[in-house]
């Protein structure tokens, strides 16, 4: 090793030591433990896959998870095939896209029916994680009552985690959340005429 290499090694070590001190201080400061509300929003691809990834992560640790899917569900998603076998209960609205159904009162009834299941999940001490996939649209279309949804999430068991996905998350939901990520679209295959691909898009 030359003197120059030696100097680089030393500089790296000093820099990493400083980073370690900062990270350790932040780890020491984070002492609270409780159920979190995560919101994954934005126009880019990756919101539902992130939600399902979190469900898989939790189930892998032996936690009890449940999934409610709003809007979609006429195409069975791959995650359902896998996770139902692992004991995850699914409640699916299964009406298809709003621009296909074009039937507001039927959509509202379907949303309400899934929401009844959500309310019981959100008051069930035995459920550790609830994924509310595409819930944001139910609030922006006013299919579900905002205050009722917020209250059910707020009053859930203290240890229970909730993940909400969908574009255009309501400000009140973002305020209530502990962790919010916005997925930004840089590009999407669909814009170049590529069909939705099984295993990637559903
Ligand atoms: P995914 O389920 O793949 O994580 P998502 O939940 O972020 O996607 P949604 O708005 O729920 O996105 O849309 C679901 C479908 O639309 C998926 O098939 C996804 O690939 C596609 N999609 C997501 N983002 C875009 C985009 N920016 N342009 C076109 N199609 C998109
Ligand atoms: Mg989605």
mmCIF file with all atom_site columns, C-alpha atoms and ligand atoms in Angstrom:
data_model
loop_
_atom_site.group_PDB
_atom_site.id
_atom_site.type_symbol
_atom_site.label_atom_id
_atom_site.label_alt_id
_atom_site.label_comp_id
_atom_site.label_asym_id
_atom_site.label_entity_id
_atom_site.label_seq_id
_atom_site.pdbx_PDB_ins_code
_atom_site.Cartn_x
_atom_site.Cartn_y
_atom_site.Cartn_z
_atom_site.occupancy
_atom_site.B_iso_or_equiv
_atom_site.pdbx_formal_charge
_atom_site.auth_seq_id
_atom_site.auth_comp_id
_atom_site.auth_asym_id
_atom_site.auth_atom_id
_atom_site.pdbx_PDB_model_num
ATOM   1   C  CA  . UNK A 1 1   ? 0.000   0.000   0.000   1.00 0.00 ? 1   UNK A CA  1
ATOM   2   C  CA  . UNK A 1 2   ? 1.361   3.451   -0.946  1.00 0.00 ? 2   UNK A CA  1
ATOM   3   C  CA  . UNK A 1 3   ? 1.260   6.497   1.365   1.00 0.00 ? 3   UNK A CA  1
ATOM   4   C  CA  . UNK A 1 4   ? -1.534  7.867   -0.859  1.00 0.00 ? 4   UNK A CA  1
ATOM   5   C  CA  . UNK A 1 5   ? -3.646  4.734   -0.338  1.00 0.00 ? 5   UNK A CA  1
ATOM   6   C  CA  . UNK A 1 6   ? -2.934  4.857   3.376   1.00 0.00 ? 6   UNK A CA  1
ATOM   7   C  CA  . UNK A 1 7   ? -4.129  8.462   3.505   1.00 0.00 ? 7   UNK A CA  1
ATOM   8   C  CA  . UNK A 1 8   ? -7.344  7.549   1.651   1.00 0.00 ? 8   UNK A CA  1
ATOM   9   C  CA  . UNK A 1 9   ? -7.995  4.683   4.082   1.00 0.00 ? 9   UNK A CA  1
ATOM   10  C  CA  . UNK A 1 10  ? -7.524  7.013   7.042   1.00 0.00 ? 10  UNK A CA  1
ATOM   11  C  CA  . UNK A 1 11  ? -9.785  9.700   5.581   1.00 0.00 ? 11  UNK A CA  1
ATOM   12  C  CA  . UNK A 1 12  ? -12.505 7.115   4.881   1.00 0.00 ? 12  UNK A CA  1
ATOM   13  C  CA  . UNK A 1 13  ? -12.224 5.773   8.413   1.00 0.00 ? 13  UNK A CA  1
ATOM   14  C  CA  . UNK A 1 14  ? -12.551 9.246   9.964   1.00 0.00 ? 14  UNK A CA  1
ATOM   15  C  CA  . UNK A 1 15  ? -15.546 10.087  7.764   1.00 0.00 ? 15  UNK A CA  1
ATOM   16  C  CA  . UNK A 1 16  ? -17.297 6.791   8.562   1.00 0.00 ? 16  UNK A CA  1
ATOM   17  C  CA  . UNK A 1 17  ? -16.628 7.271   12.277  1.00 0.00 ? 17  UNK A CA  1
ATOM   18  C  CA  . UNK A 1 18  ? -18.451 10.619  12.103  1.00 0.00 ? 18  UNK A CA  1
ATOM   19  C  CA  . UNK A 1 19  ? -21.373 9.058   10.193  1.00 0.00 ? 19  UNK A CA  1
ATOM   20  C  CA  . UNK A 1 20  ? -21.528 6.243   12.746  1.00 0.00 ? 20  UNK A CA  1
ATOM   21  C  CA  . UNK A 1 21  ? -21.716 8.712   15.644  1.00 0.00 ? 21  UNK A CA  1
ATOM   22  C  CA  . UNK A 1 22  ? -24.615 10.531  13.970  1.00 0.00 ? 22  UNK A CA  1
ATOM   23  C  CA  . UNK A 1 23  ? -26.501 7.334   13.082  1.00 0.00 ? 23  UNK A CA  1
ATOM   24  C  CA  . UNK A 1 24  ? -25.963 5.868   16.566  1.00 0.00 ? 24  UNK A CA  1
ATOM   25  C  CA  . UNK A 1 25  ? -27.277 9.069   18.174  1.00 0.00 ? 25  UNK A CA  1
ATOM   26  C  CA  . UNK A 1 26  ? -30.419 8.901   16.026  1.00 0.00 ? 26  UNK A CA  1
ATOM   27  C  CA  . UNK A 1 27  ? -30.913 5.208   16.795  1.00 0.00 ? 27  UNK A CA  1
ATOM   28  C  CA  . UNK A 1 28  ? -30.576 5.945   20.537  1.00 0.00 ? 28  UNK A CA  1
ATOM   29  C  CA  . UNK A 1 29  ? -33.120 8.787   20.230  1.00 0.00 ? 29  UNK A CA  1
ATOM   30  C  CA  . UNK A 1 30  ? -35.728 6.582   18.512  1.00 0.00 ? 30  UNK A CA  1
ATOM   31  C  CA  . UNK A 1 31  ? -37.189 4.726   21.472  1.00 0.00 ? 31  UNK A CA  1
ATOM   32  C  CA  . UNK A 1 32  ? -40.921 4.769   20.781  1.00 0.00 ? 32  UNK A CA  1
ATOM   33  C  CA  . UNK A 1 33  ? -42.547 1.558   19.585  1.00 0.00 ? 33  UNK A CA  1
ATOM   34  C  CA  . UNK A 1 34  ? -46.075 1.489   18.148  1.00 0.00 ? 34  UNK A CA  1
ATOM   35  C  CA  . UNK A 1 35  ? -48.176 0.764   15.109  1.00 0.00 ? 35  UNK A CA  1
ATOM   36  C  CA  . UNK A 1 36  ? -47.431 3.034   12.165  1.00 0.00 ? 36  UNK A CA  1
ATOM   37  C  CA  . UNK A 1 37  ? -49.512 4.570   9.434   1.00 0.00 ? 37  UNK A CA  1
ATOM   38  C  CA  . UNK A 1 38  ? -47.680 4.525   6.108   1.00 0.00 ? 38  UNK A CA  1
ATOM   39  C  CA  . UNK A 1 39  ? -48.965 6.299   3.020   1.00 0.00 ? 39  UNK A CA  1
ATOM   40  C  CA  . UNK A 1 40  ? -47.497 5.455   -0.386  1.00 0.00 ? 40  UNK A CA  1
ATOM   41  C  CA  . UNK A 1 41  ? -48.748 7.955   -2.931  1.00 0.00 ? 41  UNK A CA  1
ATOM   42  C  CA  . UNK A 1 42  ? -47.693 9.700   -6.168  1.00 0.00 ? 42  UNK A CA  1
ATOM   43  C  CA  . UNK A 1 43  ? -48.034 9.013   -9.890  1.00 0.00 ? 43  UNK A CA  1
ATOM   44  C  CA  . UNK A 1 44  ? -45.153 6.578   -10.347 1.00 0.00 ? 44  UNK A CA  1
ATOM   45  C  CA  . UNK A 1 45  ? -45.326 2.779   -10.408 1.00 0.00 ? 45  UNK A CA  1
ATOM   46  C  CA  . UNK A 1 46  ? -44.552 0.971   -7.181  1.00 0.00 ? 46  UNK A CA  1
ATOM   47  C  CA  . UNK A 1 47  ? -47.206 1.945   -4.632  1.00 0.00 ? 47  UNK A CA  1
ATOM   48  C  CA  . UNK A 1 48  ? -49.153 -1.316  -4.419  1.00 0.00 ? 48  UNK A CA  1
ATOM   49  C  CA  . UNK A 1 49  ? -46.013 -3.415  -4.857  1.00 0.00 ? 49  UNK A CA  1
ATOM   50  C  CA  . UNK A 1 50  ? -44.548 -1.542  -1.884  1.00 0.00 ? 50  UNK A CA  1
ATOM   51  C  CA  . UNK A 1 51  ? -47.684 -2.221  0.163   1.00 0.00 ? 51  UNK A CA  1
ATOM   52  C  CA  . UNK A 1 52  ? -47.646 -5.917  -0.710  1.00 0.00 ? 52  UNK A CA  1
ATOM   53  C  CA  . UNK A 1 53  ? -43.906 -6.057  -0.055  1.00 0.00 ? 53  UNK A CA  1
ATOM   54  C  CA  . UNK A 1 54  ? -44.584 -4.783  3.453   1.00 0.00 ? 54  UNK A CA  1
ATOM   55  C  CA  . UNK A 1 55  ? -47.293 -7.430  3.928   1.00 0.00 ? 55  UNK A CA  1
ATOM   56  C  CA  . UNK A 1 56  ? -44.831 -10.131 2.798   1.00 0.00 ? 56  UNK A CA  1
ATOM   57  C  CA  . UNK A 1 57  ? -42.196 -8.733  5.159   1.00 0.00 ? 57  UNK A CA  1
ATOM   58  C  CA  . UNK A 1 58  ? -44.616 -8.802  8.104   1.00 0.00 ? 58  UNK A CA  1
ATOM   59  C  CA  . UNK A 1 59  ? -45.935 -12.287 7.290   1.00 0.00 ? 59  UNK A CA  1
ATOM   60  C  CA  . UNK A 1 60  ? -42.334 -13.499 7.032   1.00 0.00 ? 60  UNK A CA  1
ATOM   61  C  CA  . UNK A 1 61  ? -41.932 -12.490 10.677  1.00 0.00 ? 61  UNK A CA  1
ATOM   62  C  CA  . UNK A 1 62  ? -45.071 -14.393 11.671  1.00 0.00 ? 62  UNK A CA  1
ATOM   63  C  CA  . UNK A 1 63  ? -47.311 -11.309 11.952  1.00 0.00 ? 63  UNK A CA  1
ATOM   64  C  CA  . UNK A 1 64  ? -51.002 -11.439 11.032  1.00 0.00 ? 64  UNK A CA  1
ATOM   65  C  CA  . UNK A 1 65  ? -51.787 -9.310  8.001   1.00 0.00 ? 65  UNK A CA  1
ATOM   66  C  CA  . UNK A 1 66  ? -54.941 -8.523  6.051   1.00 0.00 ? 66  UNK A CA  1
ATOM   67  C  CA  . UNK A 1 67  ? -55.519 -6.804  2.715   1.00 0.00 ? 67  UNK A CA  1
ATOM   68  C  CA  . UNK A 1 68  ? -58.404 -4.686  1.443   1.00 0.00 ? 68  UNK A CA  1
ATOM   69  C  CA  . UNK A 1 69  ? -58.324 -3.744  -2.248  1.00 0.00 ? 69  UNK A CA  1
ATOM   70  C  CA  . UNK A 1 70  ? -60.444 -0.895  -3.468  1.00 0.00 ? 70  UNK A CA  1
ATOM   71  C  CA  . UNK A 1 71  ? -61.368 -0.216  -7.110  1.00 0.00 ? 71  UNK A CA  1
ATOM   72  C  CA  . UNK A 1 72  ? -59.562 -3.087  -8.769  1.00 0.00 ? 72  UNK A CA  1
ATOM   73  C  CA  . UNK A 1 73  ? -59.628 -6.814  -8.351  1.00 0.00 ? 73  UNK A CA  1
ATOM   74  C  CA  . UNK A 1 74  ? -61.309 -8.050  -11.514 1.00 0.00 ? 74  UNK A CA  1
ATOM   75  C  CA  . UNK A 1 75  ? -57.837 -9.354  -12.428 1.00 0.00 ? 75  UNK A CA  1
ATOM   76  C  CA  . UNK A 1 76  ? -56.550 -11.558 -9.619  1.00 0.00 ? 76  UNK A CA  1
ATOM   77  C  CA  . UNK A 1 77  ? -53.199 -10.077 -8.622  1.00 0.00 ? 77  UNK A CA  1
ATOM   78  C  CA  . UNK A 1 78  ? -50.266 -12.440 -8.129  1.00 0.00 ? 78  UNK A CA  1
ATOM   79  C  CA  . UNK A 1 79  ? -49.827 -11.320 -4.540  1.00 0.00 ? 79  UNK A CA  1
ATOM   80  C  CA  . UNK A 1 80  ? -53.274 -12.634 -3.637  1.00 0.00 ? 80  UNK A CA  1
ATOM   81  C  CA  . UNK A 1 81  ? -52.461 -16.104 -4.998  1.00 0.00 ? 81  UNK A CA  1
ATOM   82  C  CA  . UNK A 1 82  ? -49.375 -16.200 -2.822  1.00 0.00 ? 82  UNK A CA  1
ATOM   83  C  CA  . UNK A 1 83  ? -50.496 -14.425 0.338   1.00 0.00 ? 83  UNK A CA  1
ATOM   84  C  CA  . UNK A 1 84  ? -53.879 -16.094 0.761   1.00 0.00 ? 84  UNK A CA  1
ATOM   85  C  CA  . UNK A 1 85  ? -51.996 -19.387 0.963   1.00 0.00 ? 85  UNK A CA  1
ATOM   86  C  CA  . UNK A 1 86  ? -49.948 -17.827 3.750   1.00 0.00 ? 86  UNK A CA  1
ATOM   87  C  CA  . UNK A 1 87  ? -53.123 -17.061 5.731   1.00 0.00 ? 87  UNK A CA  1
ATOM   88  C  CA  . UNK A 1 88  ? -53.619 -13.416 4.709   1.00 0.00 ? 88  UNK A CA  1
ATOM   89  C  CA  . UNK A 1 89  ? -57.303 -12.533 4.367   1.00 0.00 ? 89  UNK A CA  1
ATOM   90  C  CA  . UNK A 1 90  ? -58.330 -10.480 1.321   1.00 0.00 ? 90  UNK A CA  1
ATOM   91  C  CA  . UNK A 1 91  ? -61.380 -8.242  0.911   1.00 0.00 ? 91  UNK A CA  1
ATOM   92  C  CA  . UNK A 1 92  ? -61.655 -7.123  -2.669  1.00 0.00 ? 92  UNK A CA  1
ATOM   93  C  CA  . UNK A 1 93  ? -64.012 -4.559  -4.167  1.00 0.00 ? 93  UNK A CA  1
ATOM   94  C  CA  . UNK A 1 94  ? -63.730 -6.286  -7.552  1.00 0.00 ? 94  UNK A CA  1
ATOM   95  C  CA  . UNK A 1 95  ? -65.763 -3.723  -9.458  1.00 0.00 ? 95  UNK A CA  1
ATOM   96  C  CA  . UNK A 1 96  ? -62.979 -2.855  -11.873 1.00 0.00 ? 96  UNK A CA  1
ATOM   97  C  CA  . UNK A 1 97  ? -61.900 0.663   -12.779 1.00 0.00 ? 97  UNK A CA  1
ATOM   98  C  CA  . UNK A 1 98  ? -64.360 3.499   -12.194 1.00 0.00 ? 98  UNK A CA  1
ATOM   99  C  CA  . UNK A 1 99  ? -64.059 4.579   -15.840 1.00 0.00 ? 99  UNK A CA  1
ATOM   100 C  CA  . UNK A 1 100 ? -65.217 1.099   -16.847 1.00 0.00 ? 100 UNK A CA  1
ATOM   101 C  CA  . UNK A 1 101 ? -68.079 0.638   -14.388 1.00 0.00 ? 101 UNK A CA  1
ATOM   102 C  CA  . UNK A 1 102 ? -69.358 4.221   -14.866 1.00 0.00 ? 102 UNK A CA  1
ATOM   103 C  CA  . UNK A 1 103 ? -71.866 3.392   -12.152 1.00 0.00 ? 103 UNK A CA  1
ATOM   104 C  CA  . UNK A 1 104 ? -71.410 5.598   -9.117  1.00 0.00 ? 104 UNK A CA  1
ATOM   105 C  CA  . UNK A 1 105 ? -74.048 4.086   -6.827  1.00 0.00 ? 105 UNK A CA  1
ATOM   106 C  CA  . UNK A 1 106 ? -72.915 0.530   -7.545  1.00 0.00 ? 106 UNK A CA  1
ATOM   107 C  CA  . UNK A 1 107 ? -69.293 1.545   -6.857  1.00 0.00 ? 107 UNK A CA  1
ATOM   108 C  CA  . UNK A 1 108 ? -70.266 3.261   -3.603  1.00 0.00 ? 108 UNK A CA  1
ATOM   109 C  CA  . UNK A 1 109 ? -72.145 0.170   -2.424  1.00 0.00 ? 109 UNK A CA  1
ATOM   110 C  CA  . UNK A 1 110 ? -69.132 -2.018  -3.274  1.00 0.00 ? 110 UNK A CA  1
ATOM   111 C  CA  . UNK A 1 111 ? -66.759 0.412   -1.498  1.00 0.00 ? 111 UNK A CA  1
ATOM   112 C  CA  . UNK A 1 112 ? -68.997 0.462   1.592   1.00 0.00 ? 112 UNK A CA  1
ATOM   113 C  CA  . UNK A 1 113 ? -69.095 -3.311  1.690   1.00 0.00 ? 113 UNK A CA  1
ATOM   114 C  CA  . UNK A 1 114 ? -65.262 -3.574  1.641   1.00 0.00 ? 114 UNK A CA  1
ATOM   115 C  CA  . UNK A 1 115 ? -65.084 -0.737  4.190   1.00 0.00 ? 115 UNK A CA  1
ATOM   116 C  CA  . UNK A 1 116 ? -67.222 -2.715  6.672   1.00 0.00 ? 116 UNK A CA  1
ATOM   117 C  CA  . UNK A 1 117 ? -64.528 -5.423  6.606   1.00 0.00 ? 117 UNK A CA  1
ATOM   118 C  CA  . UNK A 1 118 ? -61.839 -2.751  7.012   1.00 0.00 ? 118 UNK A CA  1
ATOM   119 C  CA  . UNK A 1 119 ? -63.556 -1.380  10.110  1.00 0.00 ? 119 UNK A CA  1
ATOM   120 C  CA  . UNK A 1 120 ? -63.566 -4.772  11.754  1.00 0.00 ? 120 UNK A CA  1
ATOM   121 C  CA  . UNK A 1 121 ? -59.880 -5.313  10.811  1.00 0.00 ? 121 UNK A CA  1
ATOM   122 C  CA  . UNK A 1 122 ? -59.033 -1.882  12.230  1.00 0.00 ? 122 UNK A CA  1
ATOM   123 C  CA  . UNK A 1 123 ? -60.577 -2.847  15.566  1.00 0.00 ? 123 UNK A CA  1
ATOM   124 C  CA  . UNK A 1 124 ? -59.132 -6.360  15.705  1.00 0.00 ? 124 UNK A CA  1
ATOM   125 C  CA  . UNK A 1 125 ? -56.301 -6.773  18.237  1.00 0.00 ? 125 UNK A CA  1
ATOM   126 C  CA  . UNK A 1 126 ? -55.201 -9.959  16.453  1.00 0.00 ? 126 UNK A CA  1
ATOM   127 C  CA  . UNK A 1 127 ? -54.379 -8.161  13.216  1.00 0.00 ? 127 UNK A CA  1
ATOM   128 C  CA  . UNK A 1 128 ? -50.891 -6.666  13.131  1.00 0.00 ? 128 UNK A CA  1
ATOM   129 C  CA  . UNK A 1 129 ? -50.923 -5.090  9.678   1.00 0.00 ? 129 UNK A CA  1
ATOM   130 C  CA  . UNK A 1 130 ? -53.686 -3.888  7.368   1.00 0.00 ? 130 UNK A CA  1
ATOM   131 C  CA  . UNK A 1 131 ? -53.014 -2.933  3.750   1.00 0.00 ? 131 UNK A CA  1
ATOM   132 C  CA  . UNK A 1 132 ? -55.666 -0.560  2.376   1.00 0.00 ? 132 UNK A CA  1
ATOM   133 C  CA  . UNK A 1 133 ? -54.714 -0.732  -1.298  1.00 0.00 ? 133 UNK A CA  1
ATOM   134 C  CA  . UNK A 1 134 ? -56.051 2.145   -3.478  1.00 0.00 ? 134 UNK A CA  1
ATOM   135 C  CA  . UNK A 1 135 ? -57.992 3.628   -0.541  1.00 0.00 ? 135 UNK A CA  1
ATOM   136 C  CA  . UNK A 1 136 ? -57.085 7.191   -1.598  1.00 0.00 ? 136 UNK A CA  1
ATOM   137 C  CA  . UNK A 1 137 ? -59.543 7.129   -4.533  1.00 0.00 ? 137 UNK A CA  1
ATOM   138 C  CA  . UNK A 1 138 ? -62.445 6.241   -2.237  1.00 0.00 ? 138 UNK A CA  1
ATOM   139 C  CA  . UNK A 1 139 ? -61.752 9.507   -0.437  1.00 0.00 ? 139 UNK A CA  1
ATOM   140 C  CA  . UNK A 1 140 ? -61.147 11.665  -3.513  1.00 0.00 ? 140 UNK A CA  1
ATOM   141 C  CA  . UNK A 1 141 ? -64.355 10.368  -5.168  1.00 0.00 ? 141 UNK A CA  1
ATOM   142 C  CA  . UNK A 1 142 ? -66.136 10.738  -1.804  1.00 0.00 ? 142 UNK A CA  1
ATOM   143 C  CA  . UNK A 1 143 ? -67.293 7.111   -1.952  1.00 0.00 ? 143 UNK A CA  1
ATOM   144 C  CA  . UNK A 1 144 ? -66.328 6.816   1.721   1.00 0.00 ? 144 UNK A CA  1
ATOM   145 C  CA  . UNK A 1 145 ? -66.658 9.403   4.476   1.00 0.00 ? 145 UNK A CA  1
ATOM   146 C  CA  . UNK A 1 146 ? -63.270 10.992  5.209   1.00 0.00 ? 146 UNK A CA  1
ATOM   147 C  CA  . UNK A 1 147 ? -63.931 11.568  8.924   1.00 0.00 ? 147 UNK A CA  1
ATOM   148 C  CA  . UNK A 1 148 ? -65.117 8.002   9.417   1.00 0.00 ? 148 UNK A CA  1
ATOM   149 C  CA  . UNK A 1 149 ? -62.028 6.596   7.685   1.00 0.00 ? 149 UNK A CA  1
ATOM   150 C  CA  . UNK A 1 150 ? -59.671 8.835   9.660   1.00 0.00 ? 150 UNK A CA  1
ATOM   151 C  CA  . UNK A 1 151 ? -61.393 7.942   12.943  1.00 0.00 ? 151 UNK A CA  1
ATOM   152 C  CA  . UNK A 1 152 ? -61.189 4.198   12.265  1.00 0.00 ? 152 UNK A CA  1
ATOM   153 C  CA  . UNK A 1 153 ? -57.458 4.493   11.461  1.00 0.00 ? 153 UNK A CA  1
ATOM   154 C  CA  . UNK A 1 154 ? -56.800 6.719   14.504  1.00 0.00 ? 154 UNK A CA  1
ATOM   155 C  CA  . UNK A 1 155 ? -58.660 4.431   16.911  1.00 0.00 ? 155 UNK A CA  1
ATOM   156 C  CA  . UNK A 1 156 ? -57.069 1.170   15.736  1.00 0.00 ? 156 UNK A CA  1
ATOM   157 C  CA  . UNK A 1 157 ? -55.168 -1.043  18.227  1.00 0.00 ? 157 UNK A CA  1
ATOM   158 C  CA  . UNK A 1 158 ? -51.956 0.696   19.316  1.00 0.00 ? 158 UNK A CA  1
ATOM   159 C  CA  . UNK A 1 159 ? -49.647 -1.976  17.910  1.00 0.00 ? 159 UNK A CA  1
ATOM   160 C  CA  . UNK A 1 160 ? -51.379 -2.249  14.513  1.00 0.00 ? 160 UNK A CA  1
ATOM   161 C  CA  . UNK A 1 161 ? -49.646 -0.996  11.341  1.00 0.00 ? 161 UNK A CA  1
ATOM   162 C  CA  . UNK A 1 162 ? -51.635 0.355   8.397   1.00 0.00 ? 162 UNK A CA  1
ATOM   163 C  CA  . UNK A 1 163 ? -50.408 0.919   4.849   1.00 0.00 ? 163 UNK A CA  1
ATOM   164 C  CA  . UNK A 1 164 ? -52.497 3.077   2.513   1.00 0.00 ? 164 UNK A CA  1
ATOM   165 C  CA  . UNK A 1 165 ? -51.708 3.267   -1.200  1.00 0.00 ? 165 UNK A CA  1
ATOM   166 C  CA  . UNK A 1 166 ? -53.028 5.305   -4.113  1.00 0.00 ? 166 UNK A CA  1
ATOM   167 C  CA  . UNK A 1 167 ? -52.497 8.532   -6.004  1.00 0.00 ? 167 UNK A CA  1
ATOM   168 C  CA  . UNK A 1 168 ? -53.451 11.937  -4.637  1.00 0.00 ? 168 UNK A CA  1
ATOM   169 C  CA  . UNK A 1 169 ? -53.562 11.051  -0.938  1.00 0.00 ? 169 UNK A CA  1
ATOM   170 C  CA  . UNK A 1 170 ? -55.815 13.450  1.010   1.00 0.00 ? 170 UNK A CA  1
ATOM   171 C  CA  . UNK A 1 171 ? -53.970 16.091  3.043   1.00 0.00 ? 171 UNK A CA  1
ATOM   172 C  CA  . UNK A 1 172 ? -55.617 14.876  6.267   1.00 0.00 ? 172 UNK A CA  1
ATOM   173 C  CA  . UNK A 1 173 ? -54.345 11.345  5.664   1.00 0.00 ? 173 UNK A CA  1
ATOM   174 C  CA  . UNK A 1 174 ? -50.839 12.661  5.041   1.00 0.00 ? 174 UNK A CA  1
ATOM   175 C  CA  . UNK A 1 175 ? -50.998 14.679  8.271   1.00 0.00 ? 175 UNK A CA  1
ATOM   176 C  CA  . UNK A 1 176 ? -52.112 11.651  10.255  1.00 0.00 ? 176 UNK A CA  1
ATOM   177 C  CA  . UNK A 1 177 ? -49.434 9.372   8.755   1.00 0.00 ? 177 UNK A CA  1
ATOM   178 C  CA  . UNK A 1 178 ? -46.075 8.597   10.353  1.00 0.00 ? 178 UNK A CA  1
ATOM   179 C  CA  . UNK A 1 179 ? -44.316 7.796   7.084   1.00 0.00 ? 179 UNK A CA  1
ATOM   180 C  CA  . UNK A 1 180 ? -45.292 9.148   3.675   1.00 0.00 ? 180 UNK A CA  1
ATOM   181 C  CA  . UNK A 1 181 ? -43.555 8.362   0.409   1.00 0.00 ? 181 UNK A CA  1
ATOM   182 C  CA  . UNK A 1 182 ? -44.381 9.864   -2.951  1.00 0.00 ? 182 UNK A CA  1
ATOM   183 C  CA  . UNK A 1 183 ? -43.442 7.671   -5.906  1.00 0.00 ? 183 UNK A CA  1
ATOM   184 C  CA  . UNK A 1 184 ? -42.489 9.865   -8.826  1.00 0.00 ? 184 UNK A CA  1
ATOM   185 C  CA  . UNK A 1 185 ? -42.821 8.630   -12.399 1.00 0.00 ? 185 UNK A CA  1
ATOM   186 C  CA  . UNK A 1 186 ? -39.667 9.085   -14.438 1.00 0.00 ? 186 UNK A CA  1
ATOM   187 C  CA  . UNK A 1 187 ? -40.916 6.852   -17.253 1.00 0.00 ? 187 UNK A CA  1
ATOM   188 C  CA  . UNK A 1 188 ? -43.354 3.964   -17.659 1.00 0.00 ? 188 UNK A CA  1
ATOM   189 C  CA  . UNK A 1 189 ? -43.348 1.172   -20.260 1.00 0.00 ? 189 UNK A CA  1
ATOM   190 C  CA  . UNK A 1 190 ? -47.060 1.763   -20.929 1.00 0.00 ? 190 UNK A CA  1
ATOM   191 C  CA  . UNK A 1 191 ? -46.239 5.198   -22.365 1.00 0.00 ? 191 UNK A CA  1
ATOM   192 C  CA  . UNK A 1 192 ? -44.252 3.386   -25.053 1.00 0.00 ? 192 UNK A CA  1
ATOM   193 C  CA  . UNK A 1 193 ? -47.175 1.162   -25.985 1.00 0.00 ? 193 UNK A CA  1
ATOM   194 C  CA  . UNK A 1 194 ? -46.146 -1.831  -23.875 1.00 0.00 ? 194 UNK A CA  1
ATOM   195 C  CA  . UNK A 1 195 ? -49.051 -3.826  -22.431 1.00 0.00 ? 195 UNK A CA  1
ATOM   196 C  CA  . UNK A 1 196 ? -49.388 -4.479  -18.703 1.00 0.00 ? 196 UNK A CA  1
ATOM   197 C  CA  . UNK A 1 197 ? -47.269 -7.549  -18.004 1.00 0.00 ? 197 UNK A CA  1
ATOM   198 C  CA  . UNK A 1 198 ? -48.326 -10.434 -15.773 1.00 0.00 ? 198 UNK A CA  1
ATOM   199 C  CA  . UNK A 1 199 ? -46.041 -10.691 -12.759 1.00 0.00 ? 199 UNK A CA  1
ATOM   200 C  CA  . UNK A 1 200 ? -44.921 -7.086  -13.151 1.00 0.00 ? 200 UNK A CA  1
ATOM   201 C  CA  . UNK A 1 201 ? -48.103 -5.042  -13.326 1.00 0.00 ? 201 UNK A CA  1
ATOM   202 C  CA  . UNK A 1 202 ? -50.554 -7.340  -11.537 1.00 0.00 ? 202 UNK A CA  1
HETATM 203 P  P1  . LIG B 2 .   ? -47.963 -1.290  -8.923  1.00 0.00 ? 1   LIG B P1  1
HETATM 204 O  O1  . LIG B 2 .   ? -49.214 -2.080  -8.560  1.00 0.00 ? 1   LIG B O1  1
HETATM 205 O  O2  . LIG B 2 .   ? -47.318 -1.833  -10.135 1.00 0.00 ? 1   LIG B O2  1
HETATM 206 O  O3  . LIG B 2 .   ? -47.053 -1.066  -7.758  1.00 0.00 ? 1   LIG B O3  1
HETATM 207 P  P2  . LIG B 2 .   ? -49.015 1.316   -8.488  1.00 0.00 ? 1   LIG B P2  1
HETATM 208 O  O4  . LIG B 2 .   ? -49.809 0.743   -7.355  1.00 0.00 ? 1   LIG B O4  1
HETATM 209 O  O5  . LIG B 2 .   ? -47.939 2.286   -8.139  1.00 0.00 ? 1   LIG B O5  1
HETATM 210 O  O6  . LIG B 2 .   ? -48.455 0.157   -9.383  1.00 0.00 ? 1   LIG B O6  1
HETATM 211 P  P3  . LIG B 2 .   ? -51.489 2.190   -9.679  1.00 0.00 ? 1   LIG B P3  1
HETATM 212 O  O7  . LIG B 2 .   ? -51.835 3.622   -9.869  1.00 0.00 ? 1   LIG B O7  1
HETATM 213 O  O8  . LIG B 2 .   ? -52.210 1.426   -8.622  1.00 0.00 ? 1   LIG B O8  1
HETATM 214 O  O9  . LIG B 2 .   ? -49.920 2.080   -9.522  1.00 0.00 ? 1   LIG B O9  1
HETATM 215 O  O10 . LIG B 2 .   ? -51.664 1.510   -11.084 1.00 0.00 ? 1   LIG B O10 1
HETATM 216 C  C1  . LIG B 2 .   ? -51.698 0.157   -11.250 1.00 0.00 ? 1   LIG B C1  1
HETATM 217 C  C2  . LIG B 2 .   ? -51.320 -0.224  -12.644 1.00 0.00 ? 1   LIG B C2  1
HETATM 218 O  O11 . LIG B 2 .   ? -51.016 0.902   -13.438 1.00 0.00 ? 1   LIG B O11 1
HETATM 219 C  C3  . LIG B 2 .   ? -50.086 -1.097  -12.674 1.00 0.00 ? 1   LIG B C3  1
HETATM 220 O  O12 . LIG B 2 .   ? -50.286 -2.031  -13.684 1.00 0.00 ? 1   LIG B O12 1
HETATM 221 C  C4  . LIG B 2 .   ? -48.976 -0.158  -13.012 1.00 0.00 ? 1   LIG B C4  1
HETATM 222 O  O13 . LIG B 2 .   ? -47.918 -0.753  -13.723 1.00 0.00 ? 1   LIG B O13 1
HETATM 223 C  C5  . LIG B 2 .   ? -49.674 0.859   -13.866 1.00 0.00 ? 1   LIG B C5  1
HETATM 224 N  N1  . LIG B 2 .   ? -49.033 2.163   -13.662 1.00 0.00 ? 1   LIG B N1  1
HETATM 225 C  C6  . LIG B 2 .   ? -48.498 2.647   -12.544 1.00 0.00 ? 1   LIG B C6  1
HETATM 226 N  N2  . LIG B 2 .   ? -47.938 3.845   -12.716 1.00 0.00 ? 1   LIG B N2  1
HETATM 227 C  C7  . LIG B 2 .   ? -48.134 4.150   -14.019 1.00 0.00 ? 1   LIG B C7  1
HETATM 228 C  C8  . LIG B 2 .   ? -47.783 5.256   -14.868 1.00 0.00 ? 1   LIG B C8  1
HETATM 229 N  N3  . LIG B 2 .   ? -47.111 6.295   -14.388 1.00 0.00 ? 1   LIG B N3  1
HETATM 230 N  N4  . LIG B 2 .   ? -48.181 5.195   -16.174 1.00 0.00 ? 1   LIG B N4  1
HETATM 231 C  C9  . LIG B 2 .   ? -48.855 4.146   -16.647 1.00 0.00 ? 1   LIG B C9  1
HETATM 232 N  N5  . LIG B 2 .   ? -49.207 3.078   -15.916 1.00 0.00 ? 1   LIG B N5  1
HETATM 233 C  C10 . LIG B 2 .   ? -48.854 3.060   -14.628 1.00 0.00 ? 1   LIG B C10 1
HETATM 234 MG MG1 . LIG B 2 .   ? -51.727 0.489   -6.925  1.00 0.00 ? 2   LIG B MG1 1
#
